[in-house]
XYZ file of C-alpha atoms in Angstrom:
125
model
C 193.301 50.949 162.218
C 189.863 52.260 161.950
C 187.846 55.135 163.410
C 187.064 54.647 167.523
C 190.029 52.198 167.480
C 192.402 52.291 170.894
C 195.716 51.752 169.643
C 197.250 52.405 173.343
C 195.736 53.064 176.608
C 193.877 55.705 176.737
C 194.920 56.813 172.898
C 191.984 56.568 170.144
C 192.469 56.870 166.181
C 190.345 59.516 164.805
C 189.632 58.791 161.087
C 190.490 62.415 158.958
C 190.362 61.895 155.638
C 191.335 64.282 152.827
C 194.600 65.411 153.192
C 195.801 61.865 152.017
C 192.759 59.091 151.582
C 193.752 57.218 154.857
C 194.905 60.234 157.012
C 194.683 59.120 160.716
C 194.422 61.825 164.114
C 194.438 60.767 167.295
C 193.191 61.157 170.304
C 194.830 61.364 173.990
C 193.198 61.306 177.175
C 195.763 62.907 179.694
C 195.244 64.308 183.484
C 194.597 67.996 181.854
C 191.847 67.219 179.140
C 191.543 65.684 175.761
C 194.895 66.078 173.566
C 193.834 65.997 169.631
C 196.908 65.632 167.270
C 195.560 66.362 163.972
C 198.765 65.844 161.948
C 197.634 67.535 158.184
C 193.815 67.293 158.524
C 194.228 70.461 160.090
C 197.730 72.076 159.407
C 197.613 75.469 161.207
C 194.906 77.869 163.091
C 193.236 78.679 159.862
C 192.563 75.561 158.819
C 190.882 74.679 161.886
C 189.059 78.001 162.451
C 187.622 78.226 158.868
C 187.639 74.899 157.296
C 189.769 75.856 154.108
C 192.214 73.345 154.357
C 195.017 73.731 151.700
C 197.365 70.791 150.247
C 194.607 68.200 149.767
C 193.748 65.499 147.741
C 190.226 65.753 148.938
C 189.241 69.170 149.701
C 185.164 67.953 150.557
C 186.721 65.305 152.798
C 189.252 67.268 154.164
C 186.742 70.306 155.135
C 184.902 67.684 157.130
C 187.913 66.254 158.678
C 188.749 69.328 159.565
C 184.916 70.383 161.109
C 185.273 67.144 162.632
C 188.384 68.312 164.872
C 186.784 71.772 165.647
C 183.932 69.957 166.933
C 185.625 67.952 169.302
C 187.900 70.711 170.202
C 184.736 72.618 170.753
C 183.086 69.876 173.104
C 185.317 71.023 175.962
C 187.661 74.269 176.009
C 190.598 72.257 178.086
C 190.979 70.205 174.330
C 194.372 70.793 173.127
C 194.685 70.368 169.258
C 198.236 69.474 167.871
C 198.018 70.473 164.618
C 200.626 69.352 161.950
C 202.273 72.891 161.786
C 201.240 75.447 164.148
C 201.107 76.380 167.858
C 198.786 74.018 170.157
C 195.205 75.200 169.278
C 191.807 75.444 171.379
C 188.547 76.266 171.010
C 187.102 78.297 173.032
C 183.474 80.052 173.097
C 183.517 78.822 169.316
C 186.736 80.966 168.670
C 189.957 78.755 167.601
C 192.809 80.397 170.071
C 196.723 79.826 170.920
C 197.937 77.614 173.714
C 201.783 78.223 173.375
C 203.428 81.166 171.460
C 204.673 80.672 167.996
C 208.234 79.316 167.905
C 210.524 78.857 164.754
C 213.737 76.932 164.132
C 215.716 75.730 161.017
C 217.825 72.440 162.849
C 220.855 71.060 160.959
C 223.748 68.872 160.926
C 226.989 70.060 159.650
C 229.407 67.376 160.604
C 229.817 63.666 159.538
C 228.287 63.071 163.276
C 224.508 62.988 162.869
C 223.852 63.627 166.372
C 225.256 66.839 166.058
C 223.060 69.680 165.147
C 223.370 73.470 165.402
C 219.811 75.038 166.090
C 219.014 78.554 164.565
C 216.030 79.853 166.927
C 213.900 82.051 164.568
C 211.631 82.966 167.383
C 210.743 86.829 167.307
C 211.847 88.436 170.870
């Protein structure tokens, strides 16, 4: 896969280096605007708002991979960014803002039955 590449129908690869030398994101086009999933080129809101992206094996490529997504985010405020581990991101009027609340959960399985998993919501009320 390379950069501009549509993998499915109406789904483009979005080349992000940095974070690993081959890192992919991708784009959707849905009904409601542009849907970015950044995976770890941009891991949480302050990697997208300042640039400073953490856990890197390229930390020049991965600031630009991670510019890269603001900008697009930036080109039109009904983006959504996906980002590897945070809340679904937007930029808006240059500022990088929530789309959903924060949510936290530890899943596991404690039976011989893997499709049986107890879910402890750590969501604050």
């Amino acid at each position: 896969m390379t950069d501009g590449d549509e993998i499915f129908a109406g789904v483009r690869v979005l080349a992000t280096p940095g974070h690993t030398p081959g890192h992919v994101a991708y784009i959707a086009a849905t009904g409601s605007g542009p849907v970015v999933f950044s995976g770890d080129a941009a891991k949480n809101l302050a990697e997208l708002a300042t640039g400073a992206v953490g856990m890197t094996l390229d930390a020049t490529a991965s600031a630009r991979s991670a510019a890269r997504l603001r900008s697009l985010a930036a080109d039109d405020d009904a983006t959504r960014v996906v980002c590897g581990h945070d809340r679904v991101l937007s930029v808006v009027d240059n500022a990088v803002v929530p789309r959903t609340s924060p949510r936290a959960a530890v899943v596991a399985t404690f039976t011989a039955d893997p499709t049986t998993e107890t879910v402890f919501d750590l969501t604050p009320p």
